[in-house]
Amino acid sequence: MEEIDKEKLPRHIAIIMDGNGRWAKKKNLNRISGHIKGVDAVREVVTSCRELGIKVLTLYAFSKENWQRPKDEVAALMGLLKEYLLKEREEMLKNNIRLSAIGRLEDLPTDVLITLRETIKETEKCDGMILNLALSYGGRSEILHAVREIISDLKKGKIREDEIDMSSFSNYLWTRELPDPDLLIRTSGEFRISNFLLYQMAYTELYLTETLWPDFNREELLKAIADYQLRERRFGLTSEQINGL
Ligand code: FPP
């Protein structure tokens, strides 16, 4: 069991859950079986994060680009998402987990969107952890959306040009109520950001593992956190400045 320091936990962990398809292929199963097993991994990681005391967990569950996958795979993913939201609602309430979501949520099928909004509403008073799902999400779309909103507010006189700075800009992003991620985990041995939280990840520590998402579990999560705790986060400063030497 990995030793981790409870005093130095990442506040916000973001995860690119990759490798469901390859996991299934290795076992001679269809891709959807990989996603089904992926949902089990989601459950284990959500529970583990809550138990550890992580404050925000963002999961890249469906990207804007994922709509281009075969129709039956998209339908299966949407079905799994809806089932997860319905089945886990009680568990979220019991564990004081608030659900939130970022992305072009209006792209989701109506029944999924309704279930999502209901779960968000029902868990809105929970304050133990935020489980934030990125759905129909793309980082560039998020930034463009923010720019358009700022222009609209400028025109309406709601904001002045000299008020646009990094802090006010962040308030126009879908993640406005969340801290930036401290740790990004990507599974399945890929070395890409894949259009995820582009603005928010300026100083995020990256942890890349060969493990395929369906095999990712509590032990793997602890390994990622232990690795993060060995890093020295300098935010552009020198080591001496950070250590007050
Ligand atoms: C990447 O594997 C995974 C996805 C595109 C979807 C992630 C979704 C889940 C884990 C299940 C639904 C989520 C929730 C929150 C209930 P891939 O298919 O790209 O794998 P490959 O690269 O090996 O083909």
XYZ file of N, CA and C in Angstrom, residues 6 23 26 95:
12
model
N -1.549 12.919 4.182
C -2.908 13.478 4.163
C -2.914 15.011 4.210
N -8.557 -2.264 -23.567
C -8.771 -3.258 -22.505
C -9.681 -4.366 -23.031
N -7.980 -6.561 -25.780
C -7.026 -7.524 -25.204
C -7.730 -8.773 -24.690
N -22.736 9.888 0.714
C -21.329 10.275 0.909
C -21.086 11.781 0.802
